[in-house]
CSV table of C-alpha atoms in Angstrom, one decimal:
chain,number,residue,atom,x,y,z
A,142,UNK,CA,6.8,10.6,-13.9
A,143,UNK,CA,3.3,9.5,-12.9
A,144,UNK,CA,1.8,11.7,-10.2
A,145,UNK,CA,-1.4,10.9,-8.3
A,146,UNK,CA,-2.9,13.6,-6.0
A,147,UNK,CA,-6.0,12.9,-3.9
A,148,UNK,CA,-7.4,10.3,-6.3
A,149,UNK,CA,-10.8,9.0,-5.3
A,150,UNK,CA,-13.2,6.7,-7.2
A,151,UNK,CA,-16.5,5.2,-6.1
A,152,UNK,CA,-18.9,2.7,-7.7
A,153,UNK,CA,-22.2,3.5,-6.2
A,154,UNK,CA,-21.7,3.0,-2.4
A,155,UNK,CA,-18.4,1.2,-2.9
A,156,UNK,CA,-15.4,3.5,-2.3
A,157,UNK,CA,-12.7,1.8,-4.5
A,158,UNK,CA,-10.1,4.5,-4.1
A,159,UNK,CA,-9.9,7.0,-1.2
A,160,UNK,CA,-7.7,10.1,-1.7
A,161,UNK,CA,-4.6,8.2,-3.1
A,162,UNK,CA,-1.5,10.3,-3.4
A,163,UNK,CA,1.8,8.9,-4.7
A,164,UNK,CA,4.5,9.4,-7.3
A,165,UNK,CA,6.1,6.9,-9.6
A,166,UNK,CA,9.5,8.0,-10.8
A,167,UNK,CA,10.8,7.1,-14.3
A,168,UNK,CA,13.1,4.1,-14.6
A,169,UNK,CA,11.8,2.3,-11.5
A,170,UNK,CA,9.8,-0.9,-11.3
A,171,UNK,CA,6.9,0.1,-9.1
A,172,UNK,CA,4.8,-2.6,-7.4
A,173,UNK,CA,1.2,-2.0,-6.2
A,174,UNK,CA,0.3,-4.6,-3.5
A,175,UNK,CA,-2.7,-4.7,-1.3
A,176,UNK,CA,-5.5,-6.7,0.4
A,177,UNK,CA,-8.3,-8.2,-1.6
A,178,UNK,CA,-10.6,-5.4,-2.8
A,179,UNK,CA,-8.0,-2.7,-1.9
A,180,UNK,CA,-8.4,-1.0,-5.3
A,181,UNK,CA,-5.3,-2.2,-7.2
A,182,UNK,CA,-7.1,-2.9,-10.5
A,183,UNK,CA,-9.2,0.3,-10.2
A,184,UNK,CA,-6.1,2.4,-9.6
A,185,UNK,CA,-4.4,1.0,-12.7
A,186,UNK,CA,-7.5,1.8,-14.8
A,187,UNK,CA,-7.5,5.3,-13.5
A,188,UNK,CA,-3.8,5.7,-14.2
A,189,UNK,CA,-4.4,4.4,-17.8
A,190,UNK,CA,-7.2,6.9,-18.3
A,191,UNK,CA,-9.8,4.2,-18.8
A,192,UNK,CA,-11.7,5.4,-15.7
A,193,UNK,CA,-12.1,9.0,-14.7
A,194,UNK,CA,-11.4,9.7,-11.0
A,195,UNK,CA,-14.2,11.3,-9.1
A,196,UNK,CA,-11.8,13.6,-7.4
A,197,UNK,CA,-8.1,14.4,-7.5
A,198,UNK,CA,-5.7,14.3,-10.5
A,199,UNK,CA,-3.5,11.8,-12.4
A,200,UNK,CA,-0.7,13.3,-14.4
A,201,UNK,CA,1.7,11.5,-16.8
A,202,UNK,CA,4.8,13.5,-17.5
A,203,UNK,CA,2.9,16.7,-16.3
A,204,UNK,CA,-0.1,15.9,-18.6
A,205,UNK,CA,-3.6,15.0,-17.3
A,206,UNK,CA,-4.2,11.5,-18.5
A,207,UNK,CA,-8.0,11.2,-18.8
A,208,UNK,CA,-9.3,11.9,-22.4
A,209,UNK,CA,-5.8,13.1,-23.4
A,210,UNK,CA,-4.5,11.1,-26.4
A,211,UNK,CA,-1.0,12.6,-26.1
A,212,UNK,CA,-0.7,11.3,-22.6
A,213,UNK,CA,-2.2,8.0,-23.4
A,214,UNK,CA,0.4,7.5,-26.2
A,215,UNK,CA,2.9,6.9,-23.4
A,216,UNK,CA,0.9,4.2,-21.7
A,217,UNK,CA,0.1,0.6,-22.4
A,218,UNK,CA,-2.3,-1.3,-20.0
A,219,UNK,CA,-2.3,-5.1,-19.6
A,220,UNK,CA,-5.4,-6.2,-17.8
A,221,UNK,CA,-5.6,-9.3,-15.6
A,222,UNK,CA,-7.6,-11.2,-18.2
A,223,UNK,CA,-6.4,-10.4,-21.7
A,224,UNK,CA,-9.0,-9.5,-24.2
A,225,UNK,CA,-8.7,-10.5,-27.8
A,226,UNK,CA,-10.9,-10.1,-30.8
A,227,UNK,CA,-13.1,-13.1,-31.7
A,228,UNK,CA,-11.2,-15.6,-33.9
A,229,UNK,CA,-8.1,-13.4,-33.8
A,230,UNK,CA,-4.7,-14.9,-34.5
A,231,UNK,CA,-1.5,-13.7,-32.8
A,232,UNK,CA,-0.5,-11.8,-35.9
A,233,UNK,CA,-4.0,-10.1,-36.1
A,234,UNK,CA,-3.4,-8.6,-32.6
A,235,UNK,CA,0.1,-7.6,-33.6
A,236,UNK,CA,-1.4,-5.7,-36.6
A,237,UNK,CA,-3.9,-4.0,-34.3
A,238,UNK,CA,-1.2,-2.9,-31.8
A,239,UNK,CA,0.9,-1.5,-34.8
A,240,UNK,CA,-2.1,0.7,-35.6
A,241,UNK,CA,-2.7,1.9,-32.0
A,242,UNK,CA,1.0,2.3,-31.1
A,243,UNK,CA,3.0,3.9,-33.9
A,244,UNK,CA,6.3,2.9,-32.1
A,245,UNK,CA,5.3,-0.7,-32.0
A,246,UNK,CA,8.5,-2.9,-32.5
A,247,UNK,CA,7.4,-5.4,-35.1
A,248,UNK,CA,10.7,-7.2,-35.5
A,249,UNK,CA,11.2,-7.5,-31.8
A,250,UNK,CA,7.7,-9.0,-31.3
A,251,UNK,CA,8.3,-11.6,-34.1
A,252,UNK,CA,11.6,-12.5,-32.4
A,253,UNK,CA,9.8,-12.9,-29.0
A,254,UNK,CA,7.2,-15.2,-30.7
A,255,UNK,CA,10.0,-17.3,-32.0
A,256,UNK,CA,11.8,-17.5,-28.7
A,257,UNK,CA,8.7,-18.3,-26.7
A,258,UNK,CA,7.5,-20.8,-29.4
A,259,UNK,CA,4.2,-18.8,-30.1
A,260,UNK,CA,2.7,-19.6,-33.5
A,261,UNK,CA,1.7,-16.2,-35.0
A,262,UNK,CA,-0.8,-17.9,-37.3
A,263,UNK,CA,-2.6,-19.7,-34.5
A,264,UNK,CA,-5.9,-18.5,-33.1
A,265,UNK,CA,-5.6,-17.1,-29.6
A,266,UNK,CA,-8.8,-18.9,-28.6
A,267,UNK,CA,-6.9,-22.2,-28.8
A,268,UNK,CA,-4.1,-21.0,-26.4
A,269,UNK,CA,-3.9,-21.8,-22.7
A,270,UNK,CA,-4.4,-19.1,-20.1
A,271,UNK,CA,-0.6,-18.9,-19.6
A,272,UNK,CA,0.0,-18.6,-23.4
A,273,UNK,CA,-2.6,-15.9,-23.7
A,274,UNK,CA,-0.9,-14.0,-20.9
A,275,UNK,CA,2.5,-14.4,-22.6
A,276,UNK,CA,1.1,-12.8,-25.8
A,277,UNK,CA,-0.4,-9.9,-23.9
A,278,UNK,CA,2.8,-9.2,-22.0
A,279,UNK,CA,4.9,-9.3,-25.1
A,280,UNK,CA,2.5,-7.1,-27.0
A,281,UNK,CA,2.6,-4.6,-24.2
A,282,UNK,CA,6.4,-4.6,-24.1
A,283,UNK,CA,6.7,-4.2,-27.9
A,284,UNK,CA,4.2,-1.3,-27.8
A,285,UNK,CA,7.3,0.6,-26.9
A,286,UNK,CA,5.5,3.0,-24.5
A,287,UNK,CA,7.2,4.8,-21.6
A,288,UNK,CA,4.9,3.2,-19.1
A,289,UNK,CA,3.5,-0.3,-19.0
A,290,UNK,CA,0.7,-0.9,-16.5
A,291,UNK,CA,0.4,-4.5,-15.6
A,292,UNK,CA,-2.5,-6.1,-13.6
A,293,UNK,CA,-1.3,-9.5,-12.2
A,294,UNK,CA,1.3,-9.8,-15.0
A,295,UNK,CA,2.9,-13.0,-13.8
A,296,UNK,CA,-0.3,-14.9,-12.9
A,297,UNK,CA,-0.6,-18.0,-15.1
A,298,UNK,CA,3.0,-17.9,-16.4
A,299,UNK,CA,5.3,-20.8,-15.7
A,300,UNK,CA,8.5,-20.2,-13.7
A,301,UNK,CA,10.8,-20.2,-16.8
A,302,UNK,CA,8.6,-17.6,-18.6
A,303,UNK,CA,8.2,-15.5,-15.5
A,304,UNK,CA,12.0,-15.3,-15.1
A,305,UNK,CA,12.3,-14.4,-18.8
A,306,UNK,CA,9.8,-11.6,-18.6
A,307,UNK,CA,11.6,-10.2,-15.6
A,308,UNK,CA,14.8,-10.2,-17.6
A,309,UNK,CA,13.1,-8.5,-20.5
A,310,UNK,CA,11.8,-5.8,-18.2
A,311,UNK,CA,15.3,-5.1,-16.9
A,312,UNK,CA,16.7,-5.0,-20.4
A,313,UNK,CA,14.0,-2.5,-21.5
A,314,UNK,CA,14.8,-0.2,-18.5
A,315,UNK,CA,18.5,-0.3,-19.3
A,316,UNK,CA,18.0,0.4,-23.0
A,317,UNK,CA,15.2,3.0,-23.2
A,318,UNK,CA,12.8,5.1,-21.2
A,319,UNK,CA,10.6,2.4,-19.6
A,320,UNK,CA,8.7,2.2,-16.3
A,321,UNK,CA,6.7,-0.9,-15.5
A,322,UNK,CA,3.9,-0.5,-12.8
A,323,UNK,CA,2.9,-3.9,-11.6
A,324,UNK,CA,-0.2,-4.8,-9.4
A,325,UNK,CA,0.0,-8.3,-7.9
A,326,UNK,CA,-1.0,-10.5,-5.0
A,327,UNK,CA,2.3,-12.5,-5.5
A,328,UNK,CA,4.6,-10.7,-3.1
A,329,UNK,CA,7.4,-13.1,-3.7
A,330,UNK,CA,7.4,-12.1,-7.4
A,331,UNK,CA,7.2,-8.4,-6.5
A,332,UNK,CA,10.1,-8.7,-4.2
A,333,UNK,CA,12.3,-10.1,-7.0
A,334,UNK,CA,11.7,-7.4,-9.5
A,335,UNK,CA,10.3,-4.2,-7.8
A,336,UNK,CA,12.5,-1.5,-6.3
A,337,UNK,CA,9.6,0.6,-5.1
A,338,UNK,CA,6.3,-0.5,-3.5
A,339,UNK,CA,3.0,1.1,-2.7
A,340,UNK,CA,0.7,-0.7,-0.3
A,341,UNK,CA,-3.1,-0.2,-0.7
A,342,UNK,CA,-5.7,-1.0,1.9
A,343,UNK,CA,-9.4,-0.3,1.7
A,344,UNK,CA,-8.8,2.2,-1.2
A,345,UNK,CA,-6.2,4.2,0.6
A,346,UNK,CA,-2.4,4.0,0.4
A,347,UNK,CA,-0.7,3.0,3.6
A,348,UNK,CA,2.8,3.8,2.3
A,349,UNK,CA,4.8,4.2,-0.9
A,350,UNK,CA,8.4,3.6,-0.3
A,351,UNK,CA,11.7,2.3,-1.7
A,352,UNK,CA,11.8,-1.5,-1.0
A,353,UNK,CA,15.3,-1.5,0.3
A,354,UNK,CA,14.7,1.5,2.6
A,355,UNK,CA,11.6,-0.2,3.8
A,356,UNK,CA,13.5,-3.3,4.8
A,357,UNK,CA,16.0,-1.1,6.8
A,358,UNK,CA,13.2,0.5,8.7
A,359,UNK,CA,11.4,-2.6,10.0
A,360,UNK,CA,13.0,-5.5,11.8
A,361,UNK,CA,12.2,-8.9,13.3
A,362,UNK,CA,14.0,-9.8,16.5
A,363,UNK,CA,14.1,-13.0,18.5
A,364,UNK,CA,15.3,-12.8,22.0
A,365,UNK,CA,15.3,-14.3,25.5
A,366,UNK,CA,15.1,-11.8,28.4
A,367,UNK,CA,14.7,-13.4,31.8
A,368,UNK,CA,13.7,-10.3,33.7
A,369,UNK,CA,10.0,-9.4,33.0
A,370,UNK,CA,10.6,-5.7,34.0
A,371,UNK,CA,13.4,-5.4,31.5
A,372,UNK,CA,11.3,-6.9,28.7
A,373,UNK,CA,8.4,-4.5,29.5
A,374,UNK,CA,10.9,-1.6,29.3
A,375,UNK,CA,12.0,-2.8,25.9
A,376,UNK,CA,8.5,-3.1,24.6
A,377,UNK,CA,7.8,0.4,25.9
A,378,UNK,CA,10.9,1.9,24.1
A,379,UNK,CA,10.3,0.3,20.7
A,380,UNK,CA,7.4,0.8,18.2
A,381,UNK,CA,6.2,-2.8,18.2
A,382,UNK,CA,4.1,-3.9,15.2
A,383,UNK,CA,3.7,-7.5,16.2
A,384,UNK,CA,4.6,-9.8,19.1
A,385,UNK,CA,4.7,-13.6,19.5
A,386,UNK,CA,5.8,-15.7,22.4
A,387,UNK,CA,7.1,-19.3,22.4
A,388,UNK,CA,7.9,-20.2,26.0
A,389,UNK,CA,10.8,-18.0,27.0
A,390,UNK,CA,11.6,-17.1,23.4
A,391,UNK,CA,9.9,-13.9,22.2
A,392,UNK,CA,9.7,-12.6,18.7
A,393,UNK,CA,8.8,-9.0,17.9
A,394,UNK,CA,8.5,-7.0,14.7
A,395,UNK,CA,9.4,-3.3,15.2
A,396,UNK,CA,9.8,-0.1,13.3
A,397,UNK,CA,13.0,2.0,13.7
A,398,UNK,CA,16.6,2.1,12.7
A,399,UNK,CA,18.7,-1.0,13.2
A,400,UNK,CA,21.1,0.8,15.4
A,401,UNK,CA,18.3,2.0,17.8
A,402,UNK,CA,16.8,-1.4,17.9
A,403,UNK,CA,20.1,-3.2,18.7
A,404,UNK,CA,21.0,-0.6,21.4
A,405,UNK,CA,17.6,-1.0,23.0
A,406,UNK,CA,17.7,-4.8,23.0
A,407,UNK,CA,21.4,-5.1,24.2
A,408,UNK,CA,20.8,-2.7,27.1
A,409,UNK,CA,18.2,-5.1,28.5
A,410,UNK,CA,20.9,-7.9,29.0
A,411,UNK,CA,19.3,-10.6,26.9
A,412,UNK,CA,20.5,-14.2,27.2
A,413,UNK,CA,20.1,-14.4,23.5
A,414,UNK,CA,18.9,-12.3,20.6
A,415,UNK,CA,19.0,-12.4,16.8
A,416,UNK,CA,17.8,-10.0,14.1
A,417,UNK,CA,16.0,-11.9,11.3
A,418,UNK,CA,15.6,-10.8,7.7
A,419,UNK,CA,12.0,-9.8,6.8
A,420,UNK,CA,10.3,-10.7,3.5
A,421,UNK,CA,7.9,-8.4,1.7
A,422,UNK,CA,5.1,-10.7,2.7
A,423,UNK,CA,6.0,-10.3,6.4
A,424,UNK,CA,6.2,-6.5,6.0
A,425,UNK,CA,2.8,-6.6,4.3
A,426,UNK,CA,1.2,-8.6,7.1
A,427,UNK,CA,2.8,-6.4,9.8
A,428,UNK,CA,1.6,-3.2,8.2
A,429,UNK,CA,-1.9,-4.4,7.5
A,430,UNK,CA,-2.3,-5.8,11.0
A,431,UNK,CA,-1.5,-2.3,12.4
A,432,UNK,CA,-4.7,-1.1,10.6
A,433,UNK,CA,-6.8,-4.0,11.8
A,434,UNK,CA,-6.5,-6.5,8.9
A,435,UNK,CA,-5.5,-9.5,11.1
A,436,UNK,CA,-5.5,-13.1,10.1
A,437,UNK,CA,-6.6,-14.0,13.6
A,438,UNK,CA,-9.8,-12.1,12.9
A,439,UNK,CA,-10.4,-14.0,9.7
A,440,UNK,CA,-9.9,-17.6,10.9
A,441,UNK,CA,-10.9,-17.0,14.6
């Protein structure tokens, strides 16, 4: 388990992380999402022990991670932009990883290179951005660590490779102790693979919750209620995160149990109502609007 307690990190006057507290349980696929500059990359580097937190603690399987080689043996970090030695070939980086990670799965990496059509004798400097990212992800998986920290893992990968990497992640979780932690802007990708999500905003964590539980606690309802007094009562009874109107049709995003929401709406005698499914992107927008990060303020 990864445990963060009151983690803060500043760079001069810039507060990158502000008292972040969350837990990442083993065997889950944990997604870190957030606004631009929210601190996602900084958080991953603190989790990997690359950066030292100014305050708070980060523990990996009950061990402090910073300057702790035993804890770091359980972690592999894949940065947003992969770094390779000058003039290194794929097999050179493979040999380097075998030195750093004693459990590196040499045969599995060679098998992946064959399946993904990656020439192990070719210089990485001649690869495209997507191919370089493929190599970094496959090296990270084959490092055979318990935790794989991924910064924008799927950025630059084509749809077929993205799906293949997701399948590999699931296979690894099923076959050994493996917990991927993925930071990304691509909420659609996160929704496909993650079962737990932490939302960062301005260095702080707004929530860290199971994805399915989160979807059962926030709802989008379209309705037509002709009596303005009844509609006002409805809006007063519910915790409304967002409201839109299109003529007589209203659409609200609310927090609460489905049963409570349905009961409140039906008691106001609507001419029509419908509960619509919410995507992770819509949940993200609703939650960040609550704390003042509103698209209308950006474009208006």
